[in-house]
DNA sequence: CTGCCCAACTTGTATATACAACTTAAAATG
DNA sequence: CATTTTAAGTTGTATATACAAGTTGGGCAG
């Protein structure tokens, strides 16, 4: 067989990568599922095995696939770990420390988007958004107040979950893949109602983490998390590995 | 020519990658320098061009090399951008905003390591360390107080630099490659001498960023940065790209 | 039935070849 | 001399082939 590239100008190996990526994005391929072998893909997509091999090898380096010699190629469990702050459940973190996790749901309802929120989420003013305010506690002591606004298109059933059983983070991650995250940190003296819920006095500073997530082109969530400055710090250690990616240690 | 892998069990393409990586680590290859062409490396290392191509392609994906079709392969400018907080010069950031940068060096001297610091840096108690306290200002207003402890082995000439001309970050980055970073953020009411230098009152919270860097196995620096809570926020947006790496937008 | 071996399939690596696309400098042309 | 063309060298992609190495299940011998 001779040299072929044909389509569009996009390299063939890239077309194979796109094909796999699309099937993952569309939910046709689920985490853990075995995908076609190189030989099968080679026939299906009319590309040589080496070209398919390159595509799958690169997708593996990108963390999207997992390959086992002699067995096959599988869809990796996708976990978007945003750099400094991995989006992980606070509950799990507390349990790892040996603490007892609990939470209070102070608000969980549908609201109409304010002009500010509409701008942030790129939706129409007064269009419906879901709003929740939840206080997470370790051994009964509040350590985070999470104020979340959720795009209903991303998680239509957000209001009908029991957040004493599954954290909002955990629920949202399984609803839609997060494709981008923005984090901003600041320090301030919180408003009174926040101080009361976090059990801090008027002179104790709050660490505030603003997190905005996207799913594709849509803004998925706009969150503000308040931490008592004296009871909580945020951080992580980052070591670039051989593949140029970052491990959270 | 037939199939050969021979050495050790490490794949040939990996040996090529190691060869390049080592020459970069040893300083034989400097940023921007052109390295041998695939054909030359192929002869030198007795590997086929395709094998060399794979090695260089992967190193490029890892950000270590930069390739230009028709021109050659070059050593990429190495910038360890830690995720959330890229280690970049505050000065550049201010200038990008159109502000005027200036700084005051309040302390720059050699000290003996306290027990706490010795533990952090994994050095002997009372062994020499460099200590600097510098206030960075935008349009004359303080926005960061940087308190740094530097391992003298990493940057022996740290005390003899003019930090009104080059920021400590810029200087340290060119002294030794940073191989790991740890960041921890907290919010607190700062001590009085810090509040005075940052021109904040006793009720205004400080955003505190602790940064610890490693160069290989050695702890290179231990830093604490104080930001006025009302005048500064830390943050970034992260979008995983096709190569699985993270762009700071 | 049990245990072993082997065949079939998988991914992993290495190579030779071919051509495309791009860059630069030298050579040819006016 | 100025301009264009060409040639040589570079990386980028695609393929066919070959063998190594790991996994699994079925068949065979005991």
Coordinates of C-alpha atoms in Angstrom, one line a residue, chain A:
Chain A
X1 CA 0.0 0.0 0.0
X2 CA 1.2 3.5 -0.7
X3 CA 1.2 6.8 1.1
X4 CA -2.2 8.2 1.9
X5 CA -3.3 11.1 4.0
X6 CA -6.2 12.5 2.0
X7 CA -8.8 13.8 4.3
X8 CA -8.8 17.5 5.0
X9 CA -5.1 17.9 5.8
X10 CA -5.4 16.5 9.3
X11 CA -2.9 13.7 9.7
X12 CA -4.3 10.2 9.7
X13 CA -3.0 9.4 13.2
X14 CA -4.8 12.6 14.4
X15 CA -8.1 11.4 12.8
X16 CA -7.8 8.1 14.7
X17 CA -7.2 10.1 17.9
X18 CA -10.2 12.3 17.2
X19 CA -12.3 9.2 16.5
X20 CA -11.5 7.7 19.8
X21 CA -11.7 11.0 21.6
X22 CA -15.2 11.7 20.2
X23 CA -16.4 8.3 21.2
X24 CA -15.2 8.9 24.7
X25 CA -16.8 12.4 24.8
X26 CA -20.1 11.1 23.5
X27 CA -20.2 8.5 26.2
X28 CA -20.1 5.6 23.7
X29 CA -16.8 4.5 25.3
X30 CA -17.1 4.3 29.1
X31 CA -14.3 4.2 31.7
X32 CA -12.8 0.7 31.9
X33 CA -14.3 -0.5 28.7
X34 CA -12.1 -2.3 26.2
X35 CA -11.8 -0.7 22.8
X36 CA -11.0 -2.4 19.5
X37 CA -7.5 -3.9 19.0
X38 CA -5.0 -2.2 16.8
X39 CA -5.7 -4.7 14.1
X40 CA -9.5 -4.1 14.2
X41 CA -9.1 -0.3 14.2
X42 CA -6.7 -0.7 11.4
X43 CA -9.3 -2.4 9.2
X44 CA -12.1 -0.2 10.4
X45 CA -10.4 3.1 9.7
X46 CA -8.3 1.9 6.8
X47 CA -5.0 2.9 8.4
X48 CA -1.9 0.8 8.9
X49 CA -1.4 -0.8 12.3
X50 CA 1.6 1.5 13.0
X51 CA -0.5 4.6 12.5
X52 CA -3.2 3.3 14.8
X53 CA -0.4 2.3 17.2
X54 CA 0.9 5.9 17.3
X55 CA -2.6 7.3 17.9
X56 CA -3.3 4.9 20.8
X57 CA 0.2 5.4 22.2
X58 CA -0.3 9.1 22.3
X59 CA -3.7 8.9 23.8
X60 CA -2.2 6.6 26.5
X61 CA 0.5 9.2 27.2
X62 CA -2.3 11.8 27.5
X63 CA -3.9 9.6 30.2
X64 CA -7.1 8.9 28.2
X65 CA -6.4 5.2 27.6
X66 CA -4.7 2.4 29.4
X67 CA -2.9 -0.4 27.5
X68 CA -2.0 -3.8 28.7
X69 CA 0.3 -5.9 26.6
X70 CA -1.4 -9.2 25.6
X71 CA -4.7 -8.0 26.8
X72 CA -5.9 -4.9 25.0
X73 CA -6.6 -1.2 25.3
X74 CA -9.0 0.2 27.8
X75 CA -10.6 3.6 28.5
X76 CA -8.9 5.2 31.4
X77 CA -10.9 6.4 34.4
X78 CA -11.0 10.1 33.6
X79 CA -10.3 12.3 36.5
X80 CA -9.7 15.9 35.8
X81 CA -7.3 16.9 38.5
X82 CA -6.9 20.6 38.3
X83 CA -3.4 21.5 39.3
X84 CA -3.2 23.0 42.7
X85 CA -6.6 22.0 43.8
X86 CA -7.7 18.6 42.6
X87 CA -11.4 18.5 42.4
X88 CA -11.9 15.8 44.9
X89 CA -14.4 15.2 47.6
X90 CA -13.6 16.9 50.8
X91 CA -15.3 14.0 52.5
X92 CA -12.7 11.6 51.2
X93 CA -9.9 13.9 52.4
X94 CA -11.3 14.1 55.8
X95 CA -11.7 10.3 56.1
X96 CA -8.1 9.9 54.9
X97 CA -7.1 12.0 57.9
X98 CA -9.2 9.8 60.1
X99 CA -11.7 12.5 60.8
X100 CA -15.5 12.1 60.9
X101 CA -17.3 13.8 58.0
X102 CA -20.7 15.4 58.1
X103 CA -22.5 18.3 56.4
X104 CA -25.5 20.6 56.7
X105 CA -27.5 21.6 53.6
X106 CA -28.6 25.2 54.3
X107 CA -30.0 25.9 50.9
X108 CA -30.9 23.9 47.8
X109 CA -33.2 25.5 45.3
X110 CA -33.8 27.0 41.9
X111 CA -33.3 30.7 41.5
X112 CA -33.3 33.3 38.7
X113 CA -29.9 34.4 37.5
X114 CA -28.8 37.8 38.7
X115 CA -27.1 40.0 36.1
X116 CA -23.7 39.3 37.6
X117 CA -24.3 35.5 37.6
X118 CA -25.8 35.6 34.2
X119 CA -22.6 37.3 32.9
X120 CA -20.4 34.8 34.7
X121 CA -22.3 31.8 33.3
X122 CA -23.0 33.3 29.9
X123 CA -26.7 32.7 30.2
X124 CA -29.7 35.0 30.1
X125 CA -30.6 37.1 33.0
X126 CA -33.5 35.6 35.1
X127 CA -33.0 32.2 33.5
X128 CA -33.1 29.4 36.0
X129 CA -30.0 28.3 37.9
X130 CA -29.6 25.9 40.8
X131 CA -28.2 27.3 44.0
X132 CA -26.8 25.4 47.0
X133 CA -25.2 26.4 50.2
X134 CA -23.6 23.5 52.2
X135 CA -21.4 23.5 55.2
X136 CA -18.9 20.6 55.5
X137 CA -17.7 19.6 58.9
X138 CA -14.9 17.5 60.3
X139 CA -15.7 16.0 63.7
X140 CA -18.5 18.5 63.9
X141 CA -16.4 21.6 63.3
X142 CA -17.1 23.5 60.1
X143 CA -14.2 23.6 57.7
X144 CA -15.8 24.7 54.5
X145 CA -18.8 26.6 53.3
X146 CA -19.6 25.9 49.7
X147 CA -21.8 28.3 47.8
X148 CA -22.5 26.8 44.3
X149 CA -24.4 27.9 41.3
X150 CA -25.0 25.2 38.8
X151 CA -26.1 25.4 35.1
X152 CA -29.3 23.3 34.9
X153 CA -28.4 22.0 31.5
X154 CA -25.3 20.3 32.9
X155 CA -27.0 18.7 35.9
X156 CA -30.8 18.7 35.6
X157 CA -31.3 16.6 38.7
X158 CA -28.9 18.5 40.9
X159 CA -31.7 19.6 43.3
X160 CA -32.9 16.0 43.8
X161 CA -29.8 14.5 45.3
X162 CA -29.1 13.7 48.9
X163 CA -25.9 15.6 49.6
X164 CA -25.4 13.9 53.0
X165 CA -24.7 10.8 51.0
X166 CA -22.8 12.1 48.0
X167 CA -20.9 15.4 47.8
X168 CA -21.8 17.9 45.1
X169 CA -18.4 17.6 43.6
X170 CA -18.7 13.8 43.3
X171 CA -22.2 14.2 41.8
X172 CA -21.2 16.9 39.3
X173 CA -18.1 15.1 38.1
X174 CA -20.1 12.1 37.1
X175 CA -22.7 14.2 35.3
X176 CA -20.5 16.0 32.9
X177 CA -16.8 15.9 32.1
X178 CA -15.0 19.1 33.3
X179 CA -12.9 20.5 30.5
X180 CA -11.6 23.6 32.2
X181 CA -11.2 25.0 35.6
X182 CA -10.5 28.4 37.0
X183 CA -9.3 29.0 40.5
X184 CA -8.8 32.3 42.3
X185 CA -7.8 32.6 45.9
X186 CA -8.3 35.5 48.2
X187 CA -8.3 36.4 51.8
X188 CA -11.0 38.5 53.4
X189 CA -13.1 39.0 56.5
X190 CA -16.3 37.3 55.6
X191 CA -19.8 38.6 55.9
X192 CA -21.6 37.9 59.2
X193 CA -23.9 35.0 58.0
X194 CA -20.9 33.2 56.7
X195 CA -18.9 33.7 59.9
X196 CA -21.8 32.4 61.9
X197 CA -22.1 29.2 59.8
X198 CA -18.3 28.7 60.0
X199 CA -18.3 29.5 63.7
X200 CA -15.5 32.1 63.4
X201 CA -15.4 35.5 65.0
X202 CA -15.3 38.9 63.3
X203 CA -11.6 39.2 63.3
X204 CA -10.6 35.9 61.9
X205 CA -9.8 35.9 58.2
X206 CA -11.4 33.6 55.7
X207 CA -9.6 31.9 52.9
X208 CA -11.8 32.1 49.9
X209 CA -11.5 29.9 46.8
X210 CA -13.5 30.8 43.7
X211 CA -13.9 27.9 41.3
X212 CA -15.5 28.1 37.9
X213 CA -15.7 25.0 35.8
X214 CA -16.5 24.5 32.1
X215 CA -17.9 21.6 30.3
X216 CA -17.0 22.1 26.7
X217 CA -18.1 25.7 25.8
X218 CA -20.7 25.9 28.5
X219 CA -20.0 27.2 32.0
X220 CA -21.0 24.4 34.2
X221 CA -20.6 25.8 37.7
X222 CA -19.6 28.9 39.6
X223 CA -18.6 28.2 43.1
X224 CA -17.3 30.1 46.1
X225 CA -15.8 28.2 49.0
X226 CA -15.0 29.8 52.3
X227 CA -12.5 28.2 54.7
X228 CA -11.8 29.3 58.3
X229 CA -8.3 30.8 58.0
X230 CA -7.2 29.2 61.3
X231 CA -8.5 25.7 60.6
X232 CA -7.6 25.1 57.0
X233 CA -4.9 25.5 54.4
X234 CA -4.9 24.7 50.7
X235 CA -2.0 23.3 48.9
X236 CA -0.2 20.6 47.0
X237 CA 3.2 19.5 45.8
X238 CA 3.9 19.1 42.1
X239 CA 6.6 17.1 40.5
X240 CA 6.8 17.0 36.7
X241 CA 7.4 13.4 35.7
X242 CA 9.2 12.0 32.7
X243 CA 6.2 12.5 30.5
X244 CA 6.0 16.1 31.3
X245 CA 2.9 15.7 33.3
X246 CA 2.3 16.6 36.9
X247 CA 1.9 14.4 39.8
X248 CA 0.2 15.5 42.9
X249 CA 2.1 14.1 45.8

